[in-house]
Coordinates of N, CA and C and ligand atoms in Angstrom, one line a residue:
M1 N 0.8 -1.2 0.0 CA 0.0 0.0 0.0 C 0.9 1.3 0.0
G2 N 0.5 2.2 -0.8 CA 1.3 3.4 -0.9 C 0.6 4.5 0.0
L3 N 1.4 5.1 0.9 CA 0.8 6.1 1.8 C 1.2 7.5 1.3
F4 N 0.3 8.4 1.5 CA 0.7 9.8 1.2 C 0.5 10.5 2.6
R5 N 1.6 11.1 3.1 CA 1.5 11.7 4.4 C 0.9 13.1 4.4
H6 N 0.5 13.5 5.5 CA -0.1 14.9 5.7 C 0.9 15.9 5.2
R7 N 0.5 16.8 4.4 CA 1.4 17.9 4.0 C 0.6 19.2 4.1
R8 N 0.7 19.9 5.1 CA 0.0 21.1 5.3 C 0.4 22.2 4.3
D9 N 1.6 22.0 3.8 CA 2.2 23.0 2.9 C 2.0 22.5 1.4
Y10 N 1.0 21.7 1.2 CA 0.8 21.1 -0.1 C 0.7 22.2 -1.2
Q11 N 1.4 22.0 -2.3 CA 1.5 22.9 -3.4 C 0.9 22.2 -4.6
L12 N -0.1 22.8 -5.2 CA -0.7 22.2 -6.4 C 0.3 22.3 -7.6
P13 N 0.3 21.3 -8.5 CA 1.1 21.5 -9.7 C 0.6 22.7 -10.5
E14 N 1.5 23.2 -11.3 CA 1.2 24.5 -12.0 C 0.0 24.2 -13.0
D15 N -0.1 23.1 -13.6 CA -1.1 22.8 -14.5 C -2.3 22.0 -13.9
W16 N -2.5 22.2 -12.6 CA -3.6 21.5 -11.9 C -4.9 21.6 -12.6
E17 N -5.3 22.8 -13.0 CA -6.6 23.0 -13.6 C -6.8 22.3 -14.9
D18 N -5.7 22.2 -15.7 CA -5.7 21.5 -17.0 C -6.0 20.0 -16.7
Q19 N -5.3 19.5 -15.7 CA -5.4 18.1 -15.3 C -6.8 17.8 -14.9
V20 N -7.4 18.7 -14.0 CA -8.8 18.5 -13.5 C -9.8 18.5 -14.7
S21 N -9.7 19.6 -15.5 CA -10.7 19.9 -16.5 C -10.7 18.9 -17.6
A22 N -9.5 18.2 -17.8 CA -9.4 17.2 -18.9 C -10.4 16.0 -18.6
V23 N -10.7 15.8 -17.3 CA -11.5 14.6 -16.9 C -12.8 15.1 -16.3
V24 N -12.8 16.1 -15.4 CA -14.0 16.6 -14.8 C -14.6 17.6 -15.8
V25 N -15.5 17.1 -16.6 CA -15.9 17.9 -17.8 C -16.7 19.2 -17.5
R26 N -17.3 19.2 -16.3 CA -18.0 20.4 -15.9 C -17.2 21.4 -15.1
W27 N -16.0 21.2 -15.0 CA -15.2 22.1 -14.1 C -15.3 23.5 -14.5
F28 N -15.2 23.8 -15.8 CA -15.2 25.2 -16.2 C -16.6 25.8 -16.4
D29 N -17.6 25.0 -16.0 CA -19.0 25.6 -15.8 C -19.0 26.5 -14.6
H30 N -18.1 26.3 -13.7 CA -18.0 27.1 -12.5 C -17.3 28.5 -12.8
S31 N -17.8 29.5 -12.0 CA -17.2 30.8 -12.2 C -15.8 30.9 -11.6
V32 N -15.1 31.9 -12.0 CA -13.7 32.1 -11.4 C -13.7 32.1 -9.9
E33 N -14.7 32.8 -9.3 CA -14.8 32.9 -7.8 C -15.0 31.5 -7.3
E34 N -15.9 30.7 -7.9 CA -16.2 29.4 -7.4 C -14.9 28.5 -7.6
R35 N -14.2 28.6 -8.7 CA -13.0 27.8 -8.9 C -11.9 28.2 -7.9
T36 N -11.9 29.4 -7.5 CA -10.9 29.8 -6.5 C -11.3 29.2 -5.1
T37 N -12.5 29.2 -4.8 CA -13.0 28.6 -3.5 C -12.7 27.1 -3.6
M38 N -13.0 26.5 -4.7 CA -12.7 25.0 -4.8 C -11.2 24.7 -4.8
R39 N -10.4 25.6 -5.3 CA -9.0 25.4 -5.3 C -8.5 25.2 -3.8
D40 N -9.0 26.1 -3.0 CA -8.6 26.0 -1.6 C -9.1 24.7 -0.9
L41 N -10.3 24.3 -1.3 CA -10.8 23.0 -0.8 C -9.9 21.8 -1.2
I42 N -9.5 21.9 -2.5 CA -8.7 20.8 -3.1 C -7.3 20.8 -2.3
V43 N -6.8 21.9 -2.1 CA -5.5 22.0 -1.4 C -5.6 21.3 0.0
R44 N -6.7 21.6 0.7 CA -6.9 21.0 2.0 C -7.2 19.5 1.9
L45 N -8.0 19.1 0.9 CA -8.2 17.7 0.8 C -6.9 16.9 0.5
L46 N -6.1 17.5 -0.3 CA -4.8 16.8 -0.7 C -3.8 16.9 0.4
G47 N -3.8 18.0 1.1 CA -2.8 18.2 2.1 C -3.1 17.7 3.5
E48 N -4.4 17.6 3.8 CA -4.8 17.3 5.2 C -5.4 16.0 5.4
K49 N -5.9 15.4 4.3 CA -6.5 14.0 4.5 C -5.5 13.0 4.1
R50 N -5.6 11.8 4.7 CA -4.7 10.7 4.4 C -5.2 9.9 3.2
W51 N -4.4 9.8 2.2 CA -4.8 9.0 1.0 C -4.0 7.7 1.0
E52 N -4.6 6.7 0.5 CA -4.0 5.4 0.4 C -4.4 4.7 -0.8
A53 N -3.5 4.0 -1.5 CA -3.8 3.2 -2.6 C -3.9 1.7 -2.2
A54 N -4.9 1.1 -2.7 CA -5.1 -0.3 -2.3 C -4.8 -1.3 -3.4
N55 N -4.6 -2.5 -3.1 CA -4.5 -3.6 -4.1 C -3.4 -3.3 -5.1
G56 N -2.2 -2.8 -4.6 CA -1.1 -2.6 -5.4 C -1.3 -1.5 -6.5
F57 N -2.3 -0.7 -6.3 CA -2.6 0.4 -7.2 C -1.6 1.5 -7.1
T58 N -1.3 2.2 -8.2 CA -0.5 3.4 -8.2 C -1.4 4.6 -8.2
L59 N -1.6 5.2 -7.1 CA -2.5 6.4 -7.0 C -1.7 7.6 -7.3
T60 N -1.9 8.2 -8.5 CA -1.1 9.4 -8.9 C -1.7 10.7 -8.3
E61 N -0.9 11.7 -8.4 CA -1.3 13.0 -8.0 C -2.5 13.5 -8.9
E62 N -2.5 13.2 -10.1 CA -3.6 13.6 -11.0 C -4.9 12.9 -10.6
M63 N -4.8 11.7 -10.2 CA -6.0 11.0 -9.7 C -6.5 11.6 -8.5
R64 N -5.6 11.9 -7.6 CA -6.1 12.6 -6.3 C -6.7 13.9 -6.6
L65 N -6.1 14.6 -7.5 CA -6.7 15.9 -8.0 C -8.1 15.8 -8.5
I66 N -8.3 14.8 -9.3 CA -9.6 14.6 -9.9 C -10.7 14.2 -8.9
I67 N -10.3 13.4 -8.0 CA -11.2 13.0 -6.9 C -11.5 14.2 -6.0
S68 N -10.4 15.0 -5.6 CA -10.6 16.2 -4.8 C -11.4 17.2 -5.4
A69 N -11.3 17.4 -6.7 CA -12.0 18.4 -7.4 C -13.5 18.1 -7.4
Q70 N -13.9 16.9 -7.5 CA -15.3 16.5 -7.4 C -15.8 16.7 -6.0
A71 N -15.0 16.3 -5.0 CA -15.4 16.5 -3.6 C -15.5 18.0 -3.3
A72 N -14.7 18.8 -3.9 CA -14.8 20.2 -3.7 C -16.1 20.8 -4.3
M73 N -16.5 20.3 -5.4 CA -17.7 20.8 -6.1 C -18.9 20.6 -5.2
L74 N -18.9 19.5 -4.4 CA -20.0 19.1 -3.6 C -20.2 20.1 -2.4
I75 N -19.1 20.6 -1.9 CA -19.2 21.5 -0.7 C -18.9 23.0 -1.0
L76 N -19.0 23.3 -2.3 CA -18.7 24.7 -2.8 C -19.5 25.7 -2.0
G77 N -20.8 25.4 -1.7 CA -21.6 26.3 -1.0 C -21.6 26.2 0.5
L78 N -20.9 25.1 1.0 CA -20.8 24.9 2.4 C -19.5 25.4 2.9
D79 N -18.8 24.7 3.7 CA -17.4 25.1 4.0 C -16.6 23.9 4.4
W80 N -15.3 24.1 4.6 CA -14.4 22.9 4.8 C -14.9 22.0 6.0
S81 N -15.5 22.6 7.0 CA -15.9 21.8 8.1 C -17.0 20.8 7.7
A82 N -17.6 20.9 6.6 CA -18.5 19.8 6.1 C -17.8 18.5 5.9
Y83 N -16.5 18.5 5.8 CA -15.7 17.3 5.7 C -15.0 16.9 7.0
R84 N -15.4 17.4 8.1 CA -14.7 17.0 9.3 C -14.8 15.6 9.7
K85 N -15.8 14.9 9.1 CA -16.0 13.4 9.4 C -15.2 12.6 8.3
V86 N -14.6 13.2 7.4 CA -13.8 12.5 6.3 C -12.5 12.2 6.9
G87 N -12.2 10.9 7.0 CA -10.9 10.4 7.5 C -10.0 10.0 6.3
D88 N -9.6 8.8 6.3 CA -8.8 8.3 5.2 C -9.6 8.1 3.9
I89 N -8.9 8.3 2.8 CA -9.5 8.1 1.5 C -8.7 7.0 0.8
I90 N -9.3 5.9 0.6 CA -8.6 4.7 0.1 C -9.1 4.5 -1.4
V91 N -8.2 4.3 -2.3 CA -8.6 4.2 -3.7 C -8.2 2.8 -4.2
H92 N -9.1 2.1 -4.8 CA -8.9 0.8 -5.4 C -8.9 1.0 -6.9
P93 N -8.2 0.2 -7.7 CA -8.1 0.4 -9.1 C -9.4 0.2 -9.8
T94 N -10.2 -0.8 -9.4 CA -11.4 -1.2 -10.1 C -12.4 -1.8 -9.1
T95 N -13.5 -2.2 -9.7 CA -14.6 -2.7 -8.8 C -14.2 -3.7 -7.8
L96 N -14.6 -3.5 -6.6 CA -14.3 -4.5 -5.5 C -15.4 -5.5 -5.5
V97 N -15.0 -6.7 -5.3 CA -16.1 -7.7 -5.1 C -15.9 -8.3 -3.7
L98 N -17.0 -8.1 -2.9 CA -17.0 -8.6 -1.6 C -17.6 -10.0 -1.5
R99 N -17.0 -10.8 -0.9 CA -17.5 -12.2 -0.7 C -17.7 -12.5 0.8
G100 N -18.5 -13.5 1.0 CA -18.7 -13.9 2.4 C -19.5 -12.9 3.1
E101 N -18.9 -12.2 4.0 CA -19.7 -11.3 4.9 C -20.6 -10.4 4.1
R102 N -21.8 -10.2 4.5 CA -22.8 -9.5 3.8 C -22.5 -8.0 3.7
A103 N -22.7 -7.4 2.6 CA -22.4 -6.0 2.4 C -23.4 -5.2 3.2
S104 N -22.8 -4.1 3.8 CA -23.7 -3.2 4.6 C -24.5 -2.3 3.7
A105 N -25.5 -1.8 4.2 CA -26.5 -1.0 3.4 C -25.9 0.3 3.0
S106 N -24.8 0.8 3.6 CA -24.3 2.1 3.2 C -23.2 2.0 2.1
M107 N -23.1 0.9 1.5 CA -22.2 0.7 0.4 C -23.0 1.0 -0.9
M108 N -22.2 1.5 -1.9 CA -22.9 1.8 -3.2 C -22.6 0.6 -4.0
G109 N -23.6 -0.3 -4.1 CA -23.4 -1.5 -4.8 C -23.9 -1.6 -6.2
L110 N -23.3 -2.4 -7.0 CA -23.8 -2.6 -8.4 C -25.0 -3.6 -8.5
A111 N -24.9 -4.6 -7.6 CA -26.0 -5.6 -7.7 C -26.2 -6.1 -6.3
T112 N -27.3 -6.7 -6.0 CA -27.6 -7.2 -4.7 C -27.3 -8.6 -4.5
D113 N -27.1 -9.3 -5.6 CA -26.7 -10.8 -5.5 C -25.3 -10.9 -4.9
E114 N -25.1 -11.9 -4.1 CA -23.8 -12.2 -3.6 C -23.0 -12.9 -4.7
P115 N -21.7 -12.7 -4.8 CA -20.9 -11.7 -4.2 C -21.3 -10.3 -4.7
M116 N -21.1 -9.3 -3.8 CA -21.6 -8.0 -4.2 C -20.4 -7.1 -4.7
A117 N -20.7 -6.5 -5.9 CA -19.7 -5.6 -6.5 C -19.9 -4.2 -5.8
I118 N -18.8 -3.6 -5.4 CA -18.8 -2.4 -4.7 C -18.0 -1.3 -5.5
L119 N -18.6 -0.2 -5.6 CA -17.9 0.9 -6.3 C -17.3 1.9 -5.4
G120 N -17.9 1.9 -4.2 CA -17.4 2.9 -3.2 C -18.0 2.5 -1.8
Q121 N -17.5 3.2 -0.8 CA -18.0 2.8 0.5 C -17.6 4.0 1.5
A122 N -18.5 4.3 2.4 CA -18.2 5.3 3.4 C -19.0 4.8 4.6
D123 N -18.5 3.7 5.2 CA -19.3 2.8 6.0 C -19.8 3.4 7.3
H124 N -19.0 3.9 8.1 CA -19.4 4.3 9.4 C -18.6 5.6 9.9
E125 N -19.1 6.2 10.9 CA -18.4 7.4 11.4 C -17.0 7.1 11.7
G126 N -16.1 7.9 11.2 CA -14.7 7.6 11.5 C -14.0 6.6 10.6
G127 N -14.9 5.9 9.8 CA -14.3 4.9 8.8 C -13.8 5.6 7.6
P128 N -13.1 4.9 6.8 CA -12.5 5.5 5.5 C -13.6 5.7 4.5
I129 N -13.3 6.6 3.5 CA -14.0 6.6 2.3 C -13.3 5.7 1.3
V130 N -14.0 4.7 0.7 CA -13.3 3.8 -0.3 C -13.9 4.2 -1.6
L131 N -13.0 4.4 -2.6 CA -13.4 4.7 -4.0 C -12.8 3.8 -5.0
V132 N -13.5 3.6 -6.1 CA -12.9 2.8 -7.2 C -12.5 3.7 -8.3
W133 N -11.3 3.7 -8.7 CA -10.8 4.7 -9.6 C -11.5 4.7 -11.0
D134 N -11.6 3.6 -11.6 CA -12.1 3.6 -13.0 C -13.5 4.1 -13.0
E135 N -14.3 3.8 -12.0 CA -15.7 4.3 -11.9 C -15.7 5.8 -11.7
T136 N -14.8 6.3 -10.8 CA -14.7 7.7 -10.5 C -14.4 8.5 -11.7
E137 N -13.5 8.0 -12.5 CA -13.1 8.7 -13.8 C -14.2 8.7 -14.8
R138 N -14.9 7.6 -14.9 CA -16.1 7.5 -15.8 C -17.1 8.5 -15.4
N139 N -17.4 8.6 -14.1 CA -18.4 9.5 -13.6 C -18.1 10.9 -13.9
A140 N -16.8 11.3 -13.7 CA -16.4 12.7 -14.0 C -16.5 13.1 -15.4
R141 N -16.3 12.1 -16.3 CA -16.4 12.3 -17.8 C -17.8 12.4 -18.3
H142 N -18.7 11.7 -17.6 CA -20.1 11.5 -18.1 C -21.1 11.9 -17.0
P143 N -21.2 13.2 -16.6 CA -22.1 13.6 -15.6 C -23.6 13.4 -16.0
E144 N -23.8 13.4 -17.3 CA -25.2 13.3 -17.8 C -25.8 12.0 -17.4
R145 N -25.0 11.0 -17.0 CA -25.6 9.7 -16.7 C -26.1 9.7 -15.2
G146 N -25.8 10.7 -14.4 CA -26.3 10.8 -13.1 C -25.7 9.8 -12.1
F147 N -24.5 9.3 -12.3 CA -23.8 8.5 -11.3 C -22.5 9.2 -10.9
N148 N -22.3 9.3 -9.6 CA -21.0 9.9 -9.2 C -20.7 9.4 -7.9
V149 N -19.7 8.4 -7.9 CA -19.3 7.7 -6.7 C -18.7 8.7 -5.6
V150 N -18.0 9.7 -6.1 CA -17.4 10.7 -5.2 C -18.5 11.5 -4.5
F151 N -19.4 12.0 -5.2 CA -20.5 12.7 -4.6 C -21.2 11.8 -3.6
H152 N -21.5 10.6 -4.0 CA -22.2 9.6 -3.2 C -21.5 9.4 -1.8
E153 N -20.3 9.0 -1.9 CA -19.6 8.6 -0.6 C -19.3 9.9 0.3
F154 N -19.0 11.0 -0.4 CA -18.7 12.2 0.5 C -20.1 12.7 1.0
A155 N -21.2 12.5 0.3 CA -22.5 12.8 0.9 C -22.8 12.0 2.1
H156 N -22.4 10.8 2.2 CA -22.6 10.0 3.4 C -21.8 10.6 4.6
K157 N -20.7 11.2 4.3 CA -19.9 11.8 5.4 C -20.6 13.1 5.8
I158 N -21.2 13.8 4.9 CA -22.0 15.0 5.3 C -23.2 14.6 6.1
D159 N -23.8 13.6 5.7 CA -25.0 13.0 6.5 C -24.6 12.7 7.9
M160 N -23.4 12.3 8.1 CA -22.9 11.9 9.4 C -22.5 13.1 10.3
L161 N -22.6 14.3 9.8 CA -22.2 15.5 10.6 C -22.9 15.6 11.9
D162 N -24.2 15.2 11.9 CA -25.0 15.3 13.1 C -25.0 14.0 13.9
G163 N -24.0 13.1 13.6 CA -23.8 11.9 14.4 C -24.7 10.7 14.0
V164 N -25.6 10.9 13.0 CA -26.4 9.8 12.6 C -26.7 9.8 11.1
V165 N -26.5 8.6 10.5 CA -26.8 8.5 9.1 C -28.3 8.2 8.9
D166 N -29.0 9.3 8.6 CA -30.5 9.2 8.5 C -31.0 9.9 7.3
G167 N -30.1 10.3 6.4 CA -30.6 11.0 5.2 C -30.9 12.5 5.4
T168 N -30.7 12.9 6.7 CA -30.9 14.4 6.9 C -29.7 15.0 7.5
P169 N -29.0 15.8 6.7 CA -27.8 16.5 7.2 C -28.3 17.7 8.1
P170 N -27.3 18.3 8.8 CA -27.8 19.5 9.7 C -28.3 20.6 8.8
L171 N -29.6 21.0 9.1 CA -30.2 22.0 8.2 C -30.3 23.3 9.0
A172 N -30.3 24.4 8.3 CA -30.1 25.7 8.9 C -31.3 26.2 9.8
T173 N -32.5 25.8 9.3 CA -33.7 26.3 10.0 C -34.7 25.2 10.2
V174 N -35.6 25.4 11.2 CA -36.7 24.4 11.5 C -37.6 24.3 10.2
E175 N -37.9 25.4 9.6 CA -38.7 25.4 8.4 C -38.1 24.5 7.3
L176 N -36.8 24.7 7.1 CA -36.1 23.9 6.0 C -36.1 22.4 6.4
H177 N -35.9 22.2 7.7 CA -35.9 20.8 8.2 C -37.3 20.2 7.9
E178 N -38.3 20.9 8.2 CA -39.7 20.3 7.9 C -39.9 20.1 6.4
R179 N -39.5 21.1 5.6 CA -39.7 20.9 4.2 C -38.8 19.7 3.7
W180 N -37.6 19.6 4.2 CA -36.7 18.5 3.8 C -37.3 17.2 4.1
V181 N -37.8 17.0 5.3 CA -38.3 15.7 5.8 C -39.6 15.4 4.9
A182 N -40.4 16.4 4.7 CA -41.7 16.1 3.9 C -41.3 15.7 2.5
A183 N -40.4 16.5 1.8 CA -40.1 16.2 0.4 C -39.3 14.8 0.3
C184 N -38.4 14.6 1.2 CA -37.6 13.3 1.1 C -38.4 12.1 1.4
T185 N -39.3 12.2 2.5 CA -40.1 11.1 2.9 C -41.1 10.7 1.7
A186 N -41.7 11.8 1.1 CA -42.6 11.5 0.0 C -41.9 10.7 -1.1
E187 N -40.8 11.2 -1.5 CA -40.1 10.5 -2.6 C -39.6 9.2 -2.2
F188 N -39.0 9.0 -1.0 CA -38.5 7.7 -0.6 C -39.7 6.7 -0.6
E189 N -40.8 7.1 -0.1 CA -41.9 6.2 0.0 C -42.4 5.8 -1.4
A190 N -42.4 6.8 -2.3 CA -42.7 6.6 -3.7 C -41.8 5.5 -4.4
I191 N -40.5 5.7 -4.1 CA -39.5 4.7 -4.6 C -39.8 3.3 -4.1
R192 N -40.0 3.3 -2.8 CA -40.3 2.0 -2.2 C -41.6 1.3 -2.8
A193 N -42.5 2.2 -3.2 CA -43.8 1.7 -3.8 C -43.6 1.5 -5.3
G194 N -42.4 1.7 -5.8 CA -42.2 1.5 -7.3 C -42.7 2.7 -8.1
A195 N -42.9 3.9 -7.5 CA -43.5 5.0 -8.2 C -42.6 6.3 -8.1
G196 N -41.3 6.1 -7.9 CA -40.4 7.2 -7.7 C -40.0 7.9 -9.0
S197 N -39.3 8.9 -8.9 CA -38.8 9.6 -10.1 C -38.0 8.7 -11.0
H198 N -38.1 8.7 -12.3 CA -37.3 7.9 -13.2 C -35.8 8.2 -13.0
L199 N -35.5 9.4 -12.5 CA -34.1 9.8 -12.4 C -33.4 9.1 -11.2
L200 N -34.2 8.6 -10.3 CA -33.6 8.0 -9.0 C -33.6 6.5 -9.1
R201 N -32.5 5.9 -9.1 CA -32.4 4.4 -9.2 C -33.0 3.8 -8.0
D202 N -33.4 2.5 -8.1 CA -34.0 1.8 -7.0 C -33.2 1.8 -5.8
Y203 N -31.8 1.8 -5.9 CA -30.9 1.7 -4.8 C -31.2 2.8 -3.7
A204 N -31.8 4.0 -4.2 CA -32.2 5.1 -3.3 C -33.2 4.6 -2.3
G205 N -33.9 3.5 -2.6 CA -34.9 3.0 -1.6 C -34.4 2.1 -0.6
T206 N -33.0 1.9 -0.6 CA -32.4 0.9 0.4 C -32.7 1.4 1.8
N207 N -32.4 2.7 2.1 CA -32.7 3.3 3.4 C -32.5 4.8 3.2
A208 N -32.8 5.6 4.3 CA -32.7 7.0 4.2 C -31.4 7.6 3.8
G209 N -30.3 6.9 4.3 CA -28.9 7.3 4.1 C -28.6 7.2 2.6
E210 N -29.0 6.0 2.0 CA -28.7 5.8 0.6 C -29.6 6.8 -0.3
F211 N -30.8 7.1 0.2 CA -31.6 8.0 -0.5 C -30.9 9.4 -0.7
F212 N -30.4 9.9 0.4 CA -29.7 11.2 0.4 C -28.5 11.1 -0.5
A213 N -27.7 10.0 -0.5 CA -26.5 9.9 -1.3 C -26.9 9.9 -2.8
V214 N -27.9 9.1 -3.1 CA -28.3 8.9 -4.5 C -28.9 10.2 -5.1
V215 N -29.8 10.9 -4.2 CA -30.4 12.1 -4.7 C -29.3 13.2 -4.9
T216 N -28.3 13.2 -4.0 CA -27.2 14.1 -4.2 C -26.5 14.0 -5.5
E217 N -26.3 12.7 -6.0 CA -25.6 12.5 -7.3 C -26.5 13.1 -8.4
V218 N -27.8 12.8 -8.3 CA -28.7 13.3 -9.4 C -28.9 14.8 -9.3
F219 N -28.9 15.4 -8.1 CA -29.0 16.8 -8.0 C -27.9 17.6 -8.7
F220 N -26.7 17.1 -8.5 CA -25.5 17.7 -9.1 C -25.3 17.4 -10.6
D221 N -25.6 16.1 -10.9 CA -25.4 15.7 -12.3 C -26.5 16.0 -13.3
Q222 N -27.7 15.9 -12.8 CA -28.9 16.1 -13.6 C -29.9 17.1 -13.0
G223 N -29.3 18.2 -12.6 CA -30.1 19.2 -11.9 C -31.3 19.7 -12.6
T224 N -31.1 20.0 -13.9 CA -32.3 20.5 -14.7 C -33.4 19.5 -14.7
E225 N -33.0 18.2 -15.0 CA -34.1 17.1 -15.0 C -34.7 17.0 -13.7
L226 N -33.9 17.0 -12.6 CA -34.5 16.8 -11.3 C -35.4 17.9 -10.9
Q227 N -35.0 19.2 -11.3 CA -35.9 20.3 -11.0 C -37.2 20.2 -11.7
E228 N -37.2 19.8 -12.9 CA -38.4 19.6 -13.7 C -39.3 18.5 -13.1
D229 N -38.7 17.4 -12.7 CA -39.4 16.2 -12.3 C -39.9 16.3 -10.9
R230 N -39.0 16.8 -10.0 CA -39.3 16.9 -8.6 C -38.9 18.2 -8.0
P231 N -39.7 19.3 -8.3 CA -39.2 20.7 -8.0 C -39.0 20.9 -6.5
E232 N -39.8 20.3 -5.6 CA -39.7 20.6 -4.2 C -38.4 19.8 -3.7
L233 N -38.2 18.6 -4.2 CA -37.0 17.9 -3.8 C -35.8 18.6 -4.2
Y234 N -35.8 19.1 -5.4 CA -34.7 19.9 -5.9 C -34.5 21.2 -5.0
A235 N -35.6 21.8 -4.7 CA -35.5 23.1 -3.9 C -34.9 22.8 -2.5
V236 N -35.2 21.8 -1.8 CA -34.7 21.5 -0.5 C -33.2 21.2 -0.6
L237 N -32.8 20.4 -1.6 CA -31.4 20.1 -1.8 C -30.6 21.4 -2.2
S238 N -31.2 22.2 -3.0 CA -30.6 23.5 -3.4 C -30.4 24.4 -2.1
A239 N -31.4 24.4 -1.2 CA -31.3 25.2 0.0 C -30.2 24.7 0.9
F240 N -30.1 23.4 1.0 CA -29.0 22.8 1.8 C -27.6 23.0 1.3
Y241 N -27.4 22.6 0.0 CA -26.1 22.7 -0.6 C -25.7 24.1 -1.0
R242 N -26.7 25.0 -1.0 CA -26.5 26.4 -1.4 C -25.9 26.5 -2.8
Q243 N -26.4 25.6 -3.7 CA -26.0 25.6 -5.1 C -27.3 25.4 -5.9
D244 N -27.2 25.8 -7.2 CA -28.3 25.7 -8.1 C -27.7 25.1 -9.4
P245 N -27.5 23.8 -9.4 CA -26.9 23.2 -10.6 C -27.7 23.4 -11.9
A246 N -29.0 23.4 -11.7 CA -29.9 23.6 -12.9 C -29.6 25.0 -13.6
A247 N -29.4 26.0 -12.8 CA -29.1 27.3 -13.3 C -27.7 27.3 -14.0
R248 N -26.8 26.6 -13.3 CA -25.5 26.5 -13.9 C -25.5 25.8 -15.3
E249 N -26.3 24.7 -15.3 CA -26.5 24.0 -16.6 C -27.1 24.9 -17.7
R250 N -28.1 25.7 -17.3 CA -28.7 26.6 -18.3 C -27.7 27.6 -18.9
T251 N -26.8 28.0 -18.1 CA -25.8 29.0 -18.5 C -24.8 28.4 -19.5
H252 N -24.6 27.1 -19.3 CA -23.5 26.4 -20.1 C -23.9 25.5 -21.2
R253 N -25.3 25.4 -21.4 CA -25.7 24.4 -22.4 C -25.8 25.1 -23.8
Ligands
ZN1 ZN1 -24.1 4.6 -0.1

């Protein structure tokens, strides 16, 4: 396993933004101010979190940049403290297959049959974020598909901020909390009944934590579609994340 030690003086390579935007295709949809904010978040992710390559993988700086850039996009409207529950970040080369012990519900799985294929994991408070590199890269290149393992796993860590993975992150006001619970509960129950938004895959019905992680992926990747299909769900996510991906898409389409 290759370890990357904490480096508080982390310096980005000069061409960092070329490296990021070559893969993270929506990078330049963000304004200069937004990219400056995200740059600081990327430096902190690279310098202050512990990164580890698994299974003999060679985890390059470019890969860590691409992962960090997506993680920074998620908390652009929040702040660095949103990642205080993020510990180690472990990157595997390709899909993990878990055998034997049953997969926990907080994993992002490809299939429910055993053995279970895993694309990422952010299992428990204090536990590592596990990512699969090839899927991470695919997601960054093809946001229109609505899958993003980085958004998904980092969203689980945001959900954990209040100490419990229940699909409800800390919300600013009682009113927003009530709107959040109403919108998310209605959609979650619709998914469980087989009548959810076509944008939200069945996996969102696993539990409230998975619902939040999957909706987060779709909110950022398919914001316009989600806003059209489920305006109130889009509105509460927009109020929480303090971002409006649909407006950003309109500007850049
Ligand atoms: Zn998950």
